[in-house]
């Protein structure tokens, strides 16, 4: 069985001693492993930046006008594993080739990796926090404490917990959500890899018809693919990716509450799960859920 992991991570290394040099070498292994990682059946890079001193290799969804090529391939078939959203392929300028950077990473003084990606895995793999946590916490704080910082957020599907992790000033932190969205109100936009809603227990045809109108209106407003024809056998399920513009998070919460209120009025059951990344690349997150018919938002920023 395959499952998807969406990861946002950032690693910054000030390479000043032998311990930080080993971290740079480990980063080289980390990036190269995606060409041969056991259990990795697919990968998308939404945005990536690898910087070493003045050299930068990058990938994002703005390079479709350039000639594109592959960097990671399936070792068995030769098929490309890494591609950008909207079918664009990962591309590196010849003078800023990621392989050139990797070959000299250990000698660089300032190193940064920033990446948003999705992995499709069939077994346990060494990625994100699973790759870095034990290594960082095994090192003595006086060796790397002020020289290495790491932040990661991992969203899992199907329904599993969101994993937040930060290593700063020589110690690990597990950031937690707070009630409401005010803590991240300066976020310009959101993207969700996971908006799941389920309504069960529709008893009457007129209830299904009324829900169909609400679903179509909701989907049209947020440009979703879900339509009223998805209502069948007394139940309705939505499972979508979606984006929000600045300020739309509060409107979304209001609109979801309307659906929850309608569900309660007809005696049906309503469940909701939504996980959102800041669309600016920052470590700002929002989680939506429903408790006793009330749509609740939580936010986290670190």
Tab-separated table of C-alpha atoms in Angstrom:
chain	number	residue	atom	x	y	z
A	1	UNK	CA	0.000	0.000	0.000
A	2	UNK	CA	1.347	3.412	-0.960
A	3	UNK	CA	0.829	6.541	1.067
A	4	UNK	CA	1.717	10.163	0.519
A	5	UNK	CA	3.829	12.425	2.716
A	6	UNK	CA	3.948	16.173	2.143
A	7	UNK	CA	7.057	17.797	3.582
A	8	UNK	CA	8.262	21.336	4.109
A	9	UNK	CA	11.760	21.507	5.551
A	10	UNK	CA	14.655	23.886	6.007
A	11	UNK	CA	18.232	23.107	7.029
A	12	UNK	CA	20.847	25.823	7.585
A	13	UNK	CA	24.472	24.942	8.279
A	14	UNK	CA	27.204	27.388	9.265
A	15	UNK	CA	30.107	25.118	8.380
A	16	UNK	CA	32.822	26.025	10.897
A	17	UNK	CA	34.187	22.776	12.361
A	18	UNK	CA	34.525	19.050	11.821
A	19	UNK	CA	31.053	18.322	13.235
A	20	UNK	CA	29.329	20.737	10.891
A	21	UNK	CA	31.381	19.278	8.049
A	22	UNK	CA	29.864	15.864	8.792
A	23	UNK	CA	26.422	17.506	8.674
A	24	UNK	CA	27.241	18.886	5.213
A	25	UNK	CA	28.312	15.416	4.098
A	26	UNK	CA	25.094	13.990	5.487
A	27	UNK	CA	23.094	16.569	3.525
A	28	UNK	CA	24.860	15.400	0.366
A	29	UNK	CA	23.774	11.826	1.131
A	30	UNK	CA	20.278	13.037	1.941
A	31	UNK	CA	19.711	14.620	-1.459
A	32	UNK	CA	21.373	11.839	-3.428
A	33	UNK	CA	19.415	9.096	-1.682
A	34	UNK	CA	16.208	10.001	-3.536
A	35	UNK	CA	17.682	8.308	-6.587
A	36	UNK	CA	17.803	4.949	-4.823
A	37	UNK	CA	15.681	5.158	-1.658
A	38	UNK	CA	13.946	1.867	-0.889
A	39	UNK	CA	10.190	2.246	-0.869
A	40	UNK	CA	10.107	5.539	-2.769
A	41	UNK	CA	7.832	5.138	-5.782
A	42	UNK	CA	7.366	8.789	-6.685
A	43	UNK	CA	8.255	12.359	-5.761
A	44	UNK	CA	7.165	15.868	-6.688
A	45	UNK	CA	9.170	18.971	-5.887
A	46	UNK	CA	7.003	22.078	-5.554
A	47	UNK	CA	9.899	24.338	-4.560
A	48	UNK	CA	13.525	23.638	-3.753
A	49	UNK	CA	16.596	25.752	-3.079
A	50	UNK	CA	20.045	24.372	-2.357
A	51	UNK	CA	22.583	27.094	-1.636
A	52	UNK	CA	26.281	26.751	-0.876
A	53	UNK	CA	28.043	30.073	-0.364
A	54	UNK	CA	27.296	32.004	-3.574
A	55	UNK	CA	26.095	29.034	-5.634
A	56	UNK	CA	22.379	28.254	-5.768
A	57	UNK	CA	20.498	25.409	-7.431
A	58	UNK	CA	16.759	25.755	-7.407
A	59	UNK	CA	13.492	24.410	-8.753
A	60	UNK	CA	10.012	25.848	-8.643
A	61	UNK	CA	6.863	26.108	-10.729
A	62	UNK	CA	8.092	29.208	-12.568
A	63	UNK	CA	10.550	27.454	-14.894
A	64	UNK	CA	8.138	26.027	-17.463
A	65	UNK	CA	9.508	28.364	-20.144
A	66	UNK	CA	12.990	26.861	-19.854
A	67	UNK	CA	14.332	23.690	-21.393
A	68	UNK	CA	13.846	21.047	-18.716
A	69	UNK	CA	15.666	17.871	-17.758
A	70	UNK	CA	15.681	15.175	-15.079
A	71	UNK	CA	17.867	14.825	-12.037
A	72	UNK	CA	16.477	11.829	-10.134
A	73	UNK	CA	15.453	8.671	-11.986
A	74	UNK	CA	14.181	5.223	-11.129
A	75	UNK	CA	17.297	3.054	-10.995
A	76	UNK	CA	15.416	0.020	-12.281
A	77	UNK	CA	13.523	1.525	-15.219
A	78	UNK	CA	15.259	4.818	-15.889
A	79	UNK	CA	11.926	6.630	-15.640
A	80	UNK	CA	11.942	10.134	-14.058
A	81	UNK	CA	11.010	10.250	-10.383
A	82	UNK	CA	11.202	13.980	-9.758
A	83	UNK	CA	8.933	16.375	-11.553
A	84	UNK	CA	7.386	19.710	-10.786
A	85	UNK	CA	3.719	20.465	-10.336
A	86	UNK	CA	1.708	20.859	-13.559
A	87	UNK	CA	3.936	18.319	-15.352
A	88	UNK	CA	7.008	20.539	-15.489
A	89	UNK	CA	10.256	18.710	-14.883
A	90	UNK	CA	13.027	19.587	-12.483
A	91	UNK	CA	15.643	21.732	-14.214
A	92	UNK	CA	19.041	22.965	-13.118
A	93	UNK	CA	20.967	25.640	-14.989
A	94	UNK	CA	24.271	24.210	-16.221
A	95	UNK	CA	26.303	26.777	-14.335
A	96	UNK	CA	24.346	26.065	-11.157
A	97	UNK	CA	24.064	22.294	-11.416
A	98	UNK	CA	22.982	20.671	-8.177
A	99	UNK	CA	25.546	17.940	-8.737
A	100	UNK	CA	28.347	20.504	-8.780
A	101	UNK	CA	27.125	21.901	-5.478
A	102	UNK	CA	26.864	18.457	-3.912
A	103	UNK	CA	30.403	17.602	-4.969
A	104	UNK	CA	31.766	20.594	-3.023
A	105	UNK	CA	29.211	20.900	-0.222
A	106	UNK	CA	31.560	19.869	2.586
A	107	UNK	CA	33.891	22.796	1.908
A	108	UNK	CA	31.169	25.454	1.692
A	109	UNK	CA	30.904	27.849	4.629
A	110	UNK	CA	27.194	28.711	4.448
A	111	UNK	CA	24.723	26.024	3.350
A	112	UNK	CA	20.935	26.164	3.066
A	113	UNK	CA	18.368	23.625	1.917
A	114	UNK	CA	14.727	24.644	1.595
A	115	UNK	CA	12.233	22.239	0.057
A	116	UNK	CA	8.526	21.603	-0.367
A	117	UNK	CA	7.858	18.151	-1.759
A	118	UNK	CA	5.512	15.184	-1.819
A	119	UNK	CA	6.748	11.627	-1.501
A	120	UNK	CA	4.813	8.539	-2.518
A	121	UNK	CA	6.208	5.689	-0.456
A	122	UNK	CA	5.427	2.001	-0.107
A	123	UNK	CA	7.487	1.324	3.026
A	124	UNK	CA	9.410	3.075	5.756
A	125	UNK	CA	11.894	5.469	4.197
A	126	UNK	CA	14.520	7.851	5.509
A	127	UNK	CA	13.182	11.335	4.827
A	128	UNK	CA	12.639	14.579	6.713
A	129	UNK	CA	12.589	14.232	10.489
A	130	UNK	CA	13.175	10.477	10.210
A	131	UNK	CA	16.544	11.250	8.592
A	132	UNK	CA	17.673	14.212	10.697
A	133	UNK	CA	16.283	13.991	14.244
A	134	UNK	CA	18.392	11.220	15.733
A	135	UNK	CA	21.528	12.537	14.069
A	136	UNK	CA	21.077	16.097	15.352
A	137	UNK	CA	20.161	15.085	18.889
A	138	UNK	CA	23.127	12.721	19.075
A	139	UNK	CA	25.535	15.601	18.489
A	140	UNK	CA	26.852	17.625	21.418
A	141	UNK	CA	25.207	21.088	21.565
A	142	UNK	CA	28.576	22.805	21.961
A	143	UNK	CA	29.675	21.309	18.616
A	144	UNK	CA	26.703	22.321	16.479
A	145	UNK	CA	24.268	24.170	18.735
A	146	UNK	CA	24.475	27.630	17.200
A	147	UNK	CA	25.688	26.434	13.809
A	148	UNK	CA	22.841	24.199	12.617
A	149	UNK	CA	19.108	24.856	12.542
A	150	UNK	CA	16.472	22.531	11.166
A	151	UNK	CA	12.715	22.925	10.776
A	152	UNK	CA	10.280	20.411	9.339
A	153	UNK	CA	6.545	19.953	8.932
A	154	UNK	CA	5.157	16.687	7.576
A	155	UNK	CA	1.543	16.047	6.601
A	156	UNK	CA	0.485	12.433	6.142
A	157	UNK	CA	-2.314	10.765	4.211
A	158	UNK	CA	-4.402	8.872	5.035
A	159	UNK	CA	-5.449	10.281	8.425
A	160	UNK	CA	-2.323	10.377	10.559
A	161	UNK	CA	-0.944	13.121	12.798
A	162	UNK	CA	0.896	16.135	11.462
A	163	UNK	CA	4.537	16.076	12.563
A	164	UNK	CA	6.265	19.354	13.478
A	165	UNK	CA	9.903	19.435	14.519
A	166	UNK	CA	12.536	22.107	15.075
A	167	UNK	CA	16.170	21.936	16.148
A	168	UNK	CA	17.445	25.325	17.258
A	169	UNK	CA	20.238	26.479	19.564
A	170	UNK	CA	21.315	22.919	20.241
A	171	UNK	CA	17.965	21.569	21.388
A	172	UNK	CA	14.840	20.093	19.824
A	173	UNK	CA	11.394	21.620	19.984
A	174	UNK	CA	7.976	20.230	19.116
A	175	UNK	CA	5.823	23.209	18.082
A	176	UNK	CA	2.148	22.936	18.958
A	177	UNK	CA	-1.080	24.390	17.589
A	178	UNK	CA	-2.929	27.207	19.352
A	179	UNK	CA	-6.652	27.923	19.026
A	180	UNK	CA	-7.706	30.307	16.276
A	181	UNK	CA	-5.854	31.747	13.277
A	182	UNK	CA	-4.806	35.129	14.659
A	183	UNK	CA	-1.225	33.951	15.257
A	184	UNK	CA	-0.706	33.580	11.514
A	185	UNK	CA	-3.047	36.300	10.283
A	186	UNK	CA	-0.236	37.930	8.304
A	187	UNK	CA	0.002	34.903	6.037
A	188	UNK	CA	-0.644	35.938	2.425
A	189	UNK	CA	-2.145	32.682	1.180
A	190	UNK	CA	-2.669	29.018	2.058
A	191	UNK	CA	-2.430	25.702	0.298
A	192	UNK	CA	-3.981	22.500	1.566
A	193	UNK	CA	-2.869	19.037	0.549
A	194	UNK	CA	-5.705	17.662	2.623
A	195	UNK	CA	-9.298	18.910	2.957
A	196	UNK	CA	-11.496	15.991	3.923
A	197	UNK	CA	-15.189	16.360	4.738
A	198	UNK	CA	-17.777	13.644	5.240
A	199	UNK	CA	-21.535	13.803	5.778
A	200	UNK	CA	-23.315	10.574	6.671
A	201	UNK	CA	-26.874	9.615	7.518
A	202	UNK	CA	-28.918	11.450	4.878
A	203	UNK	CA	-32.429	10.012	5.246
A	204	UNK	CA	-34.623	12.008	2.881
A	205	UNK	CA	-34.340	12.833	-0.777
A	206	UNK	CA	-35.096	16.503	-0.167
A	207	UNK	CA	-32.165	16.682	2.269
A	208	UNK	CA	-29.849	15.252	-0.377
A	209	UNK	CA	-31.153	17.772	-2.898
A	210	UNK	CA	-30.575	20.692	-0.544
A	211	UNK	CA	-27.090	19.406	0.265
A	212	UNK	CA	-26.379	19.115	-3.470
A	213	UNK	CA	-27.036	22.843	-3.897
A	214	UNK	CA	-24.778	23.701	-0.962
A	215	UNK	CA	-22.007	21.428	-2.242
A	216	UNK	CA	-22.093	22.869	-5.758
A	217	UNK	CA	-22.036	26.435	-4.409
A	218	UNK	CA	-19.133	25.613	-2.084
A	219	UNK	CA	-17.128	23.879	-4.810
A	220	UNK	CA	-17.688	26.686	-7.310
A	221	UNK	CA	-16.614	29.318	-4.779
A	222	UNK	CA	-13.302	27.572	-4.049
A	223	UNK	CA	-12.735	26.101	-7.525
A	224	UNK	CA	-12.965	22.480	-6.379
A	225	UNK	CA	-13.698	19.399	-8.440
A	226	UNK	CA	-16.236	17.876	-6.027
A	227	UNK	CA	-19.822	18.059	-7.348
A	228	UNK	CA	-23.256	17.113	-6.132
A	229	UNK	CA	-23.184	13.841	-8.065
A	230	UNK	CA	-20.738	12.627	-5.395
A	231	UNK	CA	-23.691	12.362	-3.014
A	232	UNK	CA	-24.783	8.717	-2.981
A	233	UNK	CA	-26.216	6.089	-0.631
A	234	UNK	CA	-27.087	8.626	2.024
A	235	UNK	CA	-23.576	10.011	2.338
A	236	UNK	CA	-21.199	12.571	0.857
A	237	UNK	CA	-17.389	12.632	0.877
A	238	UNK	CA	-14.994	15.404	-0.150
A	239	UNK	CA	-11.230	14.872	-0.411
A	240	UNK	CA	-9.530	17.814	-2.129
A	241	UNK	CA	-6.387	19.868	-2.480
A	242	UNK	CA	-7.170	23.570	-2.434
A	243	UNK	CA	-5.652	27.026	-2.252
A	244	UNK	CA	-6.799	30.102	-0.351
A	245	UNK	CA	-6.023	33.746	-1.029
A	246	UNK	CA	-5.204	36.253	1.683
A	247	UNK	CA	-8.048	36.528	4.192
A	248	UNK	CA	-10.056	33.622	2.751
A	249	UNK	CA	-9.342	31.351	5.713
A	250	UNK	CA	-12.034	33.033	7.827
A	251	UNK	CA	-14.511	32.908	4.945
A	252	UNK	CA	-13.771	29.205	4.505
A	253	UNK	CA	-14.394	28.533	8.185
A	254	UNK	CA	-17.733	30.368	7.929
A	255	UNK	CA	-18.774	28.398	4.826
A	256	UNK	CA	-17.795	25.072	6.388
A	257	UNK	CA	-19.821	25.986	9.462
A	258	UNK	CA	-22.876	26.506	7.256
A	259	UNK	CA	-22.463	22.969	5.929
A	260	UNK	CA	-22.029	21.667	9.482
A	261	UNK	CA	-25.155	23.533	10.644
A	262	UNK	CA	-27.209	22.110	7.789
A	263	UNK	CA	-25.964	18.625	8.602
A	264	UNK	CA	-26.983	19.053	12.244
A	265	UNK	CA	-30.416	20.374	11.258
A	266	UNK	CA	-31.247	17.142	9.393
A	267	UNK	CA	-29.787	14.828	12.027
A	268	UNK	CA	-26.817	13.650	9.940
A	269	UNK	CA	-23.183	13.282	11.011
A	270	UNK	CA	-20.467	15.753	9.988
A	271	UNK	CA	-16.694	15.224	10.116
A	272	UNK	CA	-13.894	17.466	8.880
A	273	UNK	CA	-10.120	17.540	8.606
A	274	UNK	CA	-8.088	20.196	6.842
A	275	UNK	CA	-4.331	20.792	6.956
A	276	UNK	CA	-2.927	23.976	5.408
A	277	UNK	CA	0.589	25.242	4.664
A	278	UNK	CA	1.424	28.910	4.323
A	279	UNK	CA	1.797	29.434	0.590
A	280	UNK	CA	4.746	31.781	1.153
A	281	UNK	CA	7.218	29.066	2.143
A	282	UNK	CA	7.153	30.088	5.810
A	283	UNK	CA	6.580	27.707	8.703
A	284	UNK	CA	2.998	28.790	9.294
A	285	UNK	CA	0.219	26.222	9.424
A	286	UNK	CA	-3.511	25.956	9.995
A	287	UNK	CA	-5.565	22.918	10.944
A	288	UNK	CA	-9.368	22.672	10.657
A	289	UNK	CA	-11.621	20.186	12.394
A	290	UNK	CA	-15.128	19.821	13.789
A	291	UNK	CA	-16.148	19.137	17.393
A	292	UNK	CA	-19.802	18.690	18.294
A	293	UNK	CA	-20.877	20.397	15.087
A	294	UNK	CA	-18.574	23.412	15.491
A	295	UNK	CA	-15.822	24.060	12.979
A	296	UNK	CA	-12.639	24.930	14.821
A	297	UNK	CA	-9.344	26.312	13.576
A	298	UNK	CA	-5.924	25.934	15.102
A	299	UNK	CA	-2.693	27.550	13.941
A	300	UNK	CA	1.014	27.121	14.434
A	301	UNK	CA	4.002	29.290	13.536
A	302	UNK	CA	7.652	28.538	14.251
